Coordinates of N, CA and C in Angstrom, one line a residue:
M279 N 85.9 41.0 -53.6 CA 85.8 42.1 -53.7 C 86.9 42.9 -54.3
D280 N 86.7 44.0 -54.8 CA 88.0 45.0 -55.4 C 89.0 45.3 -54.7
L281 N 90.1 45.8 -55.0 CA 91.1 46.4 -53.9 C 90.5 47.7 -53.5
S282 N 89.9 48.7 -54.0 CA 89.6 49.8 -53.8 C 88.8 50.0 -52.3
R283 N 88.1 48.6 -52.2 CA 86.9 48.6 -51.1 C 87.4 47.8 -50.0
Q284 N 88.8 46.9 -50.7 CA 89.6 46.6 -49.5 C 90.6 47.5 -48.8
H285 N 90.8 48.6 -49.3 CA 91.8 49.6 -49.1 C 91.0 50.3 -48.4
V286 N 89.8 50.5 -48.6 CA 88.6 51.7 -47.9 C 88.6 51.2 -46.3
R287 N 87.8 49.6 -46.4 CA 87.8 49.0 -45.4 C 88.9 48.6 -44.3
E288 N 90.5 48.9 -44.8 CA 91.4 48.8 -43.9 C 92.1 49.8 -43.5
V289 N 91.5 51.3 -44.0 CA 92.0 52.5 -43.6 C 90.7 52.4 -42.7
A290 N 89.7 52.4 -42.8 CA 88.7 52.5 -41.9 C 88.6 52.2 -40.5
R291 N 89.7 50.8 -40.7 CA 90.0 49.5 -39.4 C 90.8 50.4 -39.1
Q292 N 91.8 50.9 -39.2 CA 93.1 51.4 -38.7 C 92.9 52.6 -38.0
L293 N 91.7 53.6 -38.5 CA 91.5 55.0 -38.0 C 90.5 54.5 -37.0
G294 N 89.8 53.2 -36.6 CA 88.6 52.7 -35.6 C 87.9 53.2 -36.1
Y295 N 87.5 53.5 -37.3 CA 86.3 53.6 -37.5 C 84.8 52.3 -37.3
R296 N 83.7 53.2 -37.3 CA 82.8 51.9 -36.8 C 81.7 51.7 -37.2
P297 N 81.1 51.2 -37.9 CA 79.4 51.7 -38.9 C 78.5 51.7 -37.3
D298 N 77.3 52.9 -37.7 CA 76.5 53.1 -36.7 C 75.4 52.2 -37.2
V299 N 75.5 51.6 -36.2 CA 74.2 50.2 -35.9 C 72.8 50.1 -35.7
V300 N 72.7 51.8 -35.9 CA 71.6 52.2 -35.6 C 71.0 52.6 -37.4
A301 N 72.0 53.4 -37.7 CA 71.7 53.8 -39.3 C 71.8 52.7 -39.7
Q302 N 72.9 51.1 -40.0 CA 72.4 50.2 -40.3 C 70.9 49.7 -40.4
G303 N 70.6 49.8 -39.2 CA 69.6 48.5 -39.1 C 67.9 49.2 -39.5
L304 N 68.2 50.6 -39.7 CA 67.1 52.0 -40.4 C 66.9 51.2 -41.8
R305 N 68.2 51.0 -42.2 CA 68.6 51.0 -43.9 C 68.4 49.3 -43.9
N306 N 68.5 48.9 -42.8 CA 67.8 47.0 -43.0 C 66.9 46.8 -42.8
S307 N 65.9 48.0 -42.2 CA 64.8 47.4 -41.2 C 65.1 46.3 -40.5
R308 N 65.9 46.3 -39.4 CA 66.3 45.4 -38.8 C 67.5 45.6 -37.5
L309 N 67.4 46.0 -36.7 CA 68.2 46.0 -35.4 C 68.6 44.8 -34.8
G310 N 67.9 44.0 -34.5 CA 68.4 42.9 -33.8 C 68.2 42.7 -32.4
V311 N 66.8 43.6 -32.1 CA 66.5 43.7 -31.0 C 65.0 43.5 -30.4
L312 N 64.9 42.7 -29.5 CA 63.2 42.1 -29.2 C 63.3 43.3 -28.3
A313 N 61.7 43.7 -27.6 CA 61.6 44.7 -26.9 C 60.9 43.2 -25.6
L314 N 60.9 43.6 -24.8 CA 60.1 43.1 -23.4 C 59.1 43.8 -22.8
V315 N 58.0 43.7 -22.6 CA 57.2 44.8 -22.2 C 56.8 43.8 -20.6
L316 N 56.6 44.4 -20.0 CA 56.2 43.4 -18.3 C 54.8 44.3 -18.6
R317 N 53.9 43.5 -18.3 CA 52.7 44.2 -17.9 C 52.1 43.9 -16.0
P318 N 52.3 45.5 -15.8 CA 52.1 45.3 -14.2 C 51.3 44.4 -13.9
L319 N 51.0 43.9 -12.7 CA 50.2 43.1 -12.5 C 48.9 43.8 -11.8
E320 N 49.0 44.9 -11.3 CA 47.8 45.6 -10.8 C 47.3 46.2 -11.7
T321 N 47.7 47.2 -12.3 CA 46.9 48.3 -13.4 C 48.0 48.8 -14.4
L322 N 47.3 48.8 -15.4 CA 48.1 49.9 -16.0 C 49.0 51.0 -16.5
D323 N 48.3 51.6 -15.1 CA 48.5 52.9 -14.8 C 50.1 52.5 -13.7
S324 N 50.5 51.7 -13.8 CA 52.0 51.1 -12.7 C 52.8 50.5 -14.1
F325 N 54.1 51.0 -13.5 CA 55.3 50.7 -14.2 C 55.9 49.8 -13.6
L326 N 55.9 49.3 -12.3 CA 56.9 48.5 -11.3 C 55.9 47.0 -11.6
P327 N 56.2 45.9 -11.3 CA 56.0 44.7 -11.5 C 55.8 44.2 -10.3
E328 N 54.9 43.4 -9.6 CA 54.9 42.9 -8.3 C 56.1 41.5 -8.5
G329 N 55.8 41.3 -7.5 CA 56.6 39.9 -7.9 C 57.7 39.6 -8.6
V330 N 58.8 40.7 -8.3 CA 59.9 41.4 -8.7 C 60.8 40.2 -9.2
D331 N 60.9 39.2 -8.0 CA 61.7 37.7 -8.5 C 60.9 37.1 -9.5
Y332 N 59.7 37.0 -9.7 CA 59.3 36.2 -11.1 C 60.0 37.1 -12.6
F333 N 59.4 38.2 -12.7 CA 60.0 38.9 -13.3 C 61.8 39.0 -13.8
L334 N 61.9 39.1 -12.7 CA 63.8 38.5 -13.4 C 64.2 37.4 -13.7
R335 N 63.9 36.1 -13.5 CA 64.0 35.4 -13.8 C 63.4 35.0 -15.2
F336 N 62.4 35.2 -15.4 CA 61.7 35.6 -16.7 C 62.4 36.5 -17.8
A337 N 62.6 37.8 -17.4 CA 63.6 38.3 -18.5 C 65.4 37.6 -18.7
G338 N 65.7 36.9 -17.7 CA 66.6 36.4 -17.7 C 66.7 35.4 -18.4
Q339 N 65.9 34.5 -18.4 CA 65.9 33.3 -19.8 C 65.2 34.0 -20.8
A340 N 64.3 34.7 -21.0 CA 64.0 35.9 -22.7 C 65.2 36.2 -23.2
A341 N 66.3 36.7 -22.5 CA 67.2 37.8 -22.6 C 68.3 35.9 -23.5
L342 N 68.3 35.1 -22.5 CA 69.1 33.8 -22.9 C 68.9 33.3 -23.7
A343 N 67.6 33.4 -24.3 CA 66.8 32.3 -25.2 C 66.8 33.4 -26.8
A344 N 67.1 34.9 -26.5 CA 66.7 35.7 -27.6 C 68.6 35.9 -28.2
M345 N 69.3 35.6 -27.2 CA 70.9 35.7 -27.7 C 71.1 34.4 -28.5
E346 N 70.4 33.1 -27.8 CA 70.4 31.9 -28.6 C 70.2 32.4 -29.9
L347 N 69.2 32.9 -30.9 CA 68.5 33.0 -31.5 C 69.3 34.1 -32.7
G348 N 70.2 35.1 -32.0 CA 70.6 36.0 -32.7 C 70.6 37.2 -32.2
Y349 N 69.7 37.8 -31.6 CA 68.8 39.1 -30.8 C 69.6 39.5 -29.5
G350 N 69.2 40.8 -29.2 CA 69.2 41.4 -28.1 C 68.2 41.4 -27.6
L351 N 67.7 42.0 -26.0 CA 66.3 41.7 -25.5 C 66.3 43.1 -24.8
M352 N 65.7 43.6 -25.0 CA 65.5 45.5 -24.4 C 64.4 45.5 -23.6
L353 N 64.3 45.6 -22.3 CA 63.1 45.7 -21.6 C 62.8 47.3 -22.0
V354 N 61.2 47.3 -22.6 CA 61.2 49.1 -23.0 C 59.4 49.4 -22.4
A355 N 59.5 50.5 -22.1 CA 57.9 50.8 -21.9 C 56.8 50.5 -22.5
D356 N 55.4 50.0 -21.9 CA 54.5 50.1 -22.9 C 54.5 51.2 -23.8
P357 N 54.5 51.3 -25.2 CA 54.8 51.6 -26.2 C 53.5 53.1 -26.4
T358 N 52.3 52.4 -25.6 CA 50.9 52.7 -26.2 C 50.8 53.5 -24.9
R359 N 51.2 53.8 -24.0 CA 51.5 55.5 -23.0 C 52.1 56.7 -23.3
E360 N 51.7 56.8 -23.1 CA 52.0 58.6 -23.9 C 53.6 59.1 -23.3
D361 N 53.8 58.5 -22.4 CA 55.4 58.9 -21.7 C 56.8 58.1 -22.5
S362 N 56.2 56.9 -23.1 CA 56.6 56.1 -23.6 C 57.8 56.6 -24.4
P363 N 58.7 56.6 -24.7 CA 60.0 57.1 -25.4 C 59.7 56.2 -27.3
A364 N 59.6 56.9 -28.0 CA 59.9 56.5 -29.1 C 60.1 55.5 -29.7
A365 N 61.4 55.2 -29.3 CA 62.4 54.0 -29.2 C 61.7 52.7 -28.9
A366 N 60.9 52.6 -28.5 CA 60.3 51.7 -27.8 C 59.6 50.6 -29.3
L367 N 59.3 51.1 -30.2 CA 58.8 50.9 -31.3 C 59.4 50.4 -32.2
A368 N 61.3 50.5 -32.3 CA 62.1 50.2 -32.9 C 62.5 48.8 -33.2
C369 N 62.0 48.3 -32.1 CA 62.4 46.7 -32.3 C 62.1 46.0 -32.9
D370 N 62.4 44.9 -33.3 CA 61.7 43.9 -34.3 C 60.7 43.0 -33.9
G371 N 60.5 42.9 -33.0 CA 59.3 42.3 -32.2 C 59.0 42.7 -31.0
F372 N 58.1 41.7 -30.2 CA 57.8 42.4 -28.9 C 57.2 40.9 -28.0
L373 N 57.5 40.6 -26.9 CA 57.5 39.8 -25.7 C 56.7 40.9 -24.7
I374 N 55.1 40.0 -24.7 CA 54.6 41.0 -23.5 C 53.6 40.1 -22.5
T375 N 54.1 40.3 -21.3 CA 53.9 39.6 -20.1 C 52.2 39.5 -19.8
E376 N 51.3 38.6 -19.5 CA 49.8 38.7 -19.2 C 49.2 40.1 -19.7
P377 N 48.9 39.8 -21.1 CA 48.3 41.1 -21.6 C 46.9 41.0 -21.0
V378 N 46.5 42.1 -20.6 CA 45.1 42.6 -19.9 C 43.7 42.3 -20.6
A379 N 42.6 42.3 -20.5 CA 41.6 42.1 -21.5 C 41.6 43.4 -22.2
N380 N 41.1 43.7 -23.5 CA 41.5 44.7 -24.4 C 42.8 45.5 -24.2
D381 N 43.8 44.9 -24.3 CA 45.2 45.1 -24.1 C 45.2 45.6 -25.1
P382 N 45.9 47.6 -24.8 CA 46.0 48.4 -25.8 C 46.5 47.8 -26.9
L383 N 48.2 47.3 -26.1 CA 49.8 47.0 -26.5 C 49.4 45.9 -28.0
V384 N 48.3 45.0 -27.4 CA 47.9 43.9 -28.3 C 47.5 44.4 -29.8
A385 N 46.5 45.0 -29.1 CA 45.4 45.9 -30.3 C 46.4 47.0 -31.5
M386 N 47.3 47.1 -30.8 CA 48.2 48.0 -31.7 C 49.2 47.2 -32.4
L387 N 50.1 46.6 -31.8 CA 51.1 45.6 -32.6 C 50.3 44.7 -33.7
S388 N 49.1 44.4 -33.0 CA 48.2 43.7 -34.0 C 47.7 44.5 -35.5
E389 N 47.7 45.5 -35.2 CA 47.0 46.8 -36.6 C 48.2 47.2 -37.1
E390 N 49.4 47.0 -36.5 CA 50.6 47.8 -37.2 C 51.5 46.7 -37.6
H391 N 51.1 45.4 -37.6 CA 51.5 43.9 -38.2 C 52.9 44.2 -37.7
I392 N 53.6 44.4 -36.3 CA 54.4 44.2 -35.8 C 54.5 42.5 -34.5
P393 N 55.4 42.0 -35.1 CA 55.6 40.6 -34.8 C 55.8 40.5 -33.2
F394 N 55.0 39.9 -32.8 CA 54.7 40.3 -30.9 C 54.7 38.4 -30.3
L395 N 55.0 38.3 -29.4 CA 54.1 36.8 -28.5 C 53.8 37.4 -27.7
S396 N 52.9 36.7 -26.9 CA 51.7 37.1 -25.6 C 52.3 35.6 -24.3
V397 N 52.5 35.9 -23.2 CA 52.6 35.1 -22.1 C 51.2 35.2 -21.6
G398 N 50.1 34.4 -22.1 CA 49.0 34.3 -21.5 C 48.4 35.1 -22.9
R399 N 46.7 35.2 -23.0 CA 46.2 35.8 -23.8 C 45.1 37.0 -23.1
D400 N 44.9 37.8 -24.6 CA 44.1 38.6 -24.0 C 42.9 38.1 -23.9
P401 N 42.1 37.9 -23.3 CA 41.2 37.3 -22.5 C 40.2 37.5 -23.7
E402 N 39.9 39.0 -23.9 CA 38.9 39.4 -24.4 C 39.4 39.4 -26.1
N403 N 40.5 39.1 -26.7 CA 40.6 39.3 -28.2 C 41.4 37.7 -28.4
A404 N 40.2 37.3 -29.4 CA 40.2 36.1 -29.7 C 40.9 35.9 -31.6
G405 N 41.2 37.4 -31.8 CA 41.5 37.5 -33.3 C 43.2 37.2 -33.1
Y406 N 43.8 36.8 -32.2 CA 45.2 36.4 -32.5 C 45.5 35.2 -32.0
D407 N 46.4 34.7 -32.2 CA 47.1 33.2 -32.0 C 48.7 33.4 -31.4
S408 N 49.7 34.4 -31.1 CA 50.4 34.5 -30.8 C 50.7 34.6 -29.5
W409 N 50.3 33.9 -28.7 CA 50.2 33.8 -27.3 C 50.8 32.1 -27.0
L410 N 51.5 32.5 -25.2 CA 51.8 30.7 -25.2 C 50.8 30.6 -23.9
D411 N 50.2 29.6 -23.5 CA 49.7 28.7 -23.3 C 50.2 28.7 -21.7
T412 N 49.9 29.3 -20.9 CA 50.7 29.3 -19.4 C 49.9 28.1 -18.5
G413 N 49.3 27.5 -18.8 CA 48.4 25.8 -18.3 C 47.8 26.6 -16.9
T414 N 47.2 27.6 -16.9 CA 46.7 27.9 -15.6 C 45.5 27.2 -14.8
A415 N 44.4 26.5 -16.2 CA 43.6 25.8 -15.7 C 44.2 24.4 -15.1
S416 N 45.0 24.2 -16.0 CA 45.3 22.4 -15.6 C 46.4 22.7 -14.2
M417 N 47.0 23.8 -13.8 CA 47.6 24.2 -12.3 C 46.6 23.9 -11.2
T418 N 45.3 24.9 -11.8 CA 44.5 25.4 -10.6 C 43.7 23.7 -10.5
R419 N 43.5 23.3 -11.0 CA 42.8 21.6 -11.4 C 43.3 21.1 -10.2
Q420 N 44.7 21.0 -10.6 CA 45.9 20.2 -9.7 C 45.8 20.7 -8.1
V421 N 46.5 22.2 -8.0 CA 46.0 22.3 -6.6 C 45.0 21.8 -5.8
L422 N 43.4 22.2 -6.9 CA 42.2 21.8 -6.3 C 42.3 20.4 -6.1
Q423 N 42.6 20.0 -6.8 CA 42.4 18.7 -6.2 C 43.3 17.6 -5.0
H424 N 44.7 18.3 -5.1 CA 46.0 18.4 -4.1 C 45.0 18.3 -2.5
L425 N 44.1 20.1 -2.7 CA 43.5 20.1 -1.3 C 42.2 19.2 -1.2
Q426 N 41.4 18.9 -2.1 CA 40.3 18.2 -1.6 C 41.1 16.6 -1.4
D427 N 42.1 15.8 -1.7 CA 42.4 14.8 -1.5 C 43.3 14.7 -0.1
A428 N 43.9 16.1 0.5 CA 44.5 16.5 1.7 C 43.0 16.5 2.9
G429 N 41.7 16.5 2.3 CA 40.9 16.8 3.4 C 39.7 18.0 3.0
A430 N 40.2 19.1 2.4 CA 39.5 20.2 2.7 C 38.5 20.1 1.8
T431 N 37.4 20.8 2.5 CA 36.2 20.9 2.1 C 35.7 22.3 1.7
R432 N 36.4 23.2 2.2 CA 35.7 24.4 1.7 C 37.0 25.5 1.7
I433 N 36.9 25.2 -0.2 CA 38.4 26.0 -0.4 C 37.9 27.3 -1.0
A434 N 38.9 28.1 -0.7 CA 39.0 29.9 -1.2 C 39.8 29.8 -2.2
L435 N 39.2 30.9 -2.9 CA 40.0 31.6 -3.9 C 40.1 32.8 -3.5
V436 N 42.0 32.9 -3.9 CA 42.5 34.4 -3.7 C 43.1 34.7 -5.0
T437 N 42.7 35.9 -5.8 CA 43.5 36.2 -7.2 C 43.8 37.3 -7.6
G438 N 44.4 38.1 -8.2 CA 44.6 39.3 -7.9 C 43.2 40.1 -9.2
T439 N 43.3 41.4 -9.0 CA 42.3 42.1 -9.7 C 42.4 42.5 -11.3
D440 N 43.7 41.9 -11.9 CA 43.6 42.3 -13.1 C 43.2 41.1 -13.6
R441 N 42.3 42.1 -15.1 CA 41.3 41.5 -15.9 C 42.6 40.7 -16.6
N442 N 43.6 39.6 -16.8 CA 43.5 38.9 -17.7 C 43.4 37.5 -17.6
S443 N 44.1 36.5 -18.5 CA 44.2 35.2 -18.4 C 44.2 34.7 -17.3
W444 N 45.4 34.6 -16.6 CA 46.0 34.0 -15.1 C 44.6 34.3 -14.2
N445 N 44.2 35.4 -13.9 CA 43.4 35.5 -12.8 C 42.0 34.9 -13.4
L446 N 41.8 35.4 -15.0 CA 40.1 34.9 -15.2 C 40.0 33.4 -15.3
D447 N 41.3 32.8 -15.7 CA 41.1 31.6 -15.7 C 40.8 30.5 -14.8
T448 N 42.1 31.2 -13.8 CA 41.7 30.4 -12.5 C 40.6 30.4 -11.7
E449 N 39.9 31.7 -11.3 CA 38.6 32.0 -10.9 C 37.7 30.6 -12.0
S450 N 37.6 31.0 -13.2 CA 36.5 30.1 -14.1 C 36.5 28.8 -13.5
T451 N 38.1 28.3 -13.3 CA 38.1 26.9 -13.5 C 37.7 26.6 -11.5
Y452 N 38.6 27.3 -10.7 CA 37.5 27.0 -9.2 C 36.5 26.9 -9.6
R453 N 35.8 27.9 -9.8 CA 34.1 27.9 -9.8 C 33.4 26.4 -10.8
D454 N 34.1 26.1 -12.1 CA 33.7 24.9 -12.3 C 33.9 23.8 -11.3

């Protein structure tokens, strides 16, 4: 580094100057932030997740994993909603919990070529492979087998009403 550049940096340090990280991110096309979108368990019209304990644990573990990879994790509103802040799309990638059938966020991110990973899959969209299998069918079979082994003869199933892979796969496995 030449002497004048080194001098400028030293003077900037002495003055307490800090570069604007948002401006740097725009220049580099990287903010170092991943977005977490918590899909509501009942409808897309609500933003408050049920089962808050699960979501807090999930978000905490996702934040730790992001930090290990040099990213921050930010909880953002679904950017497909009209009232969502524009900053929601500024993230480098997205983590989506339990997308619903024909999920508009999965469609938008796919169309915009924005990297994302969903926990569970959009049950109506076979056109993407960036999803984690939650093992729903296997867990359902284990529970049913346990109940049968314990002597149950009339097993009922209660699931949520969202058309997500968790509910649909659970019902399908139960019916099989």
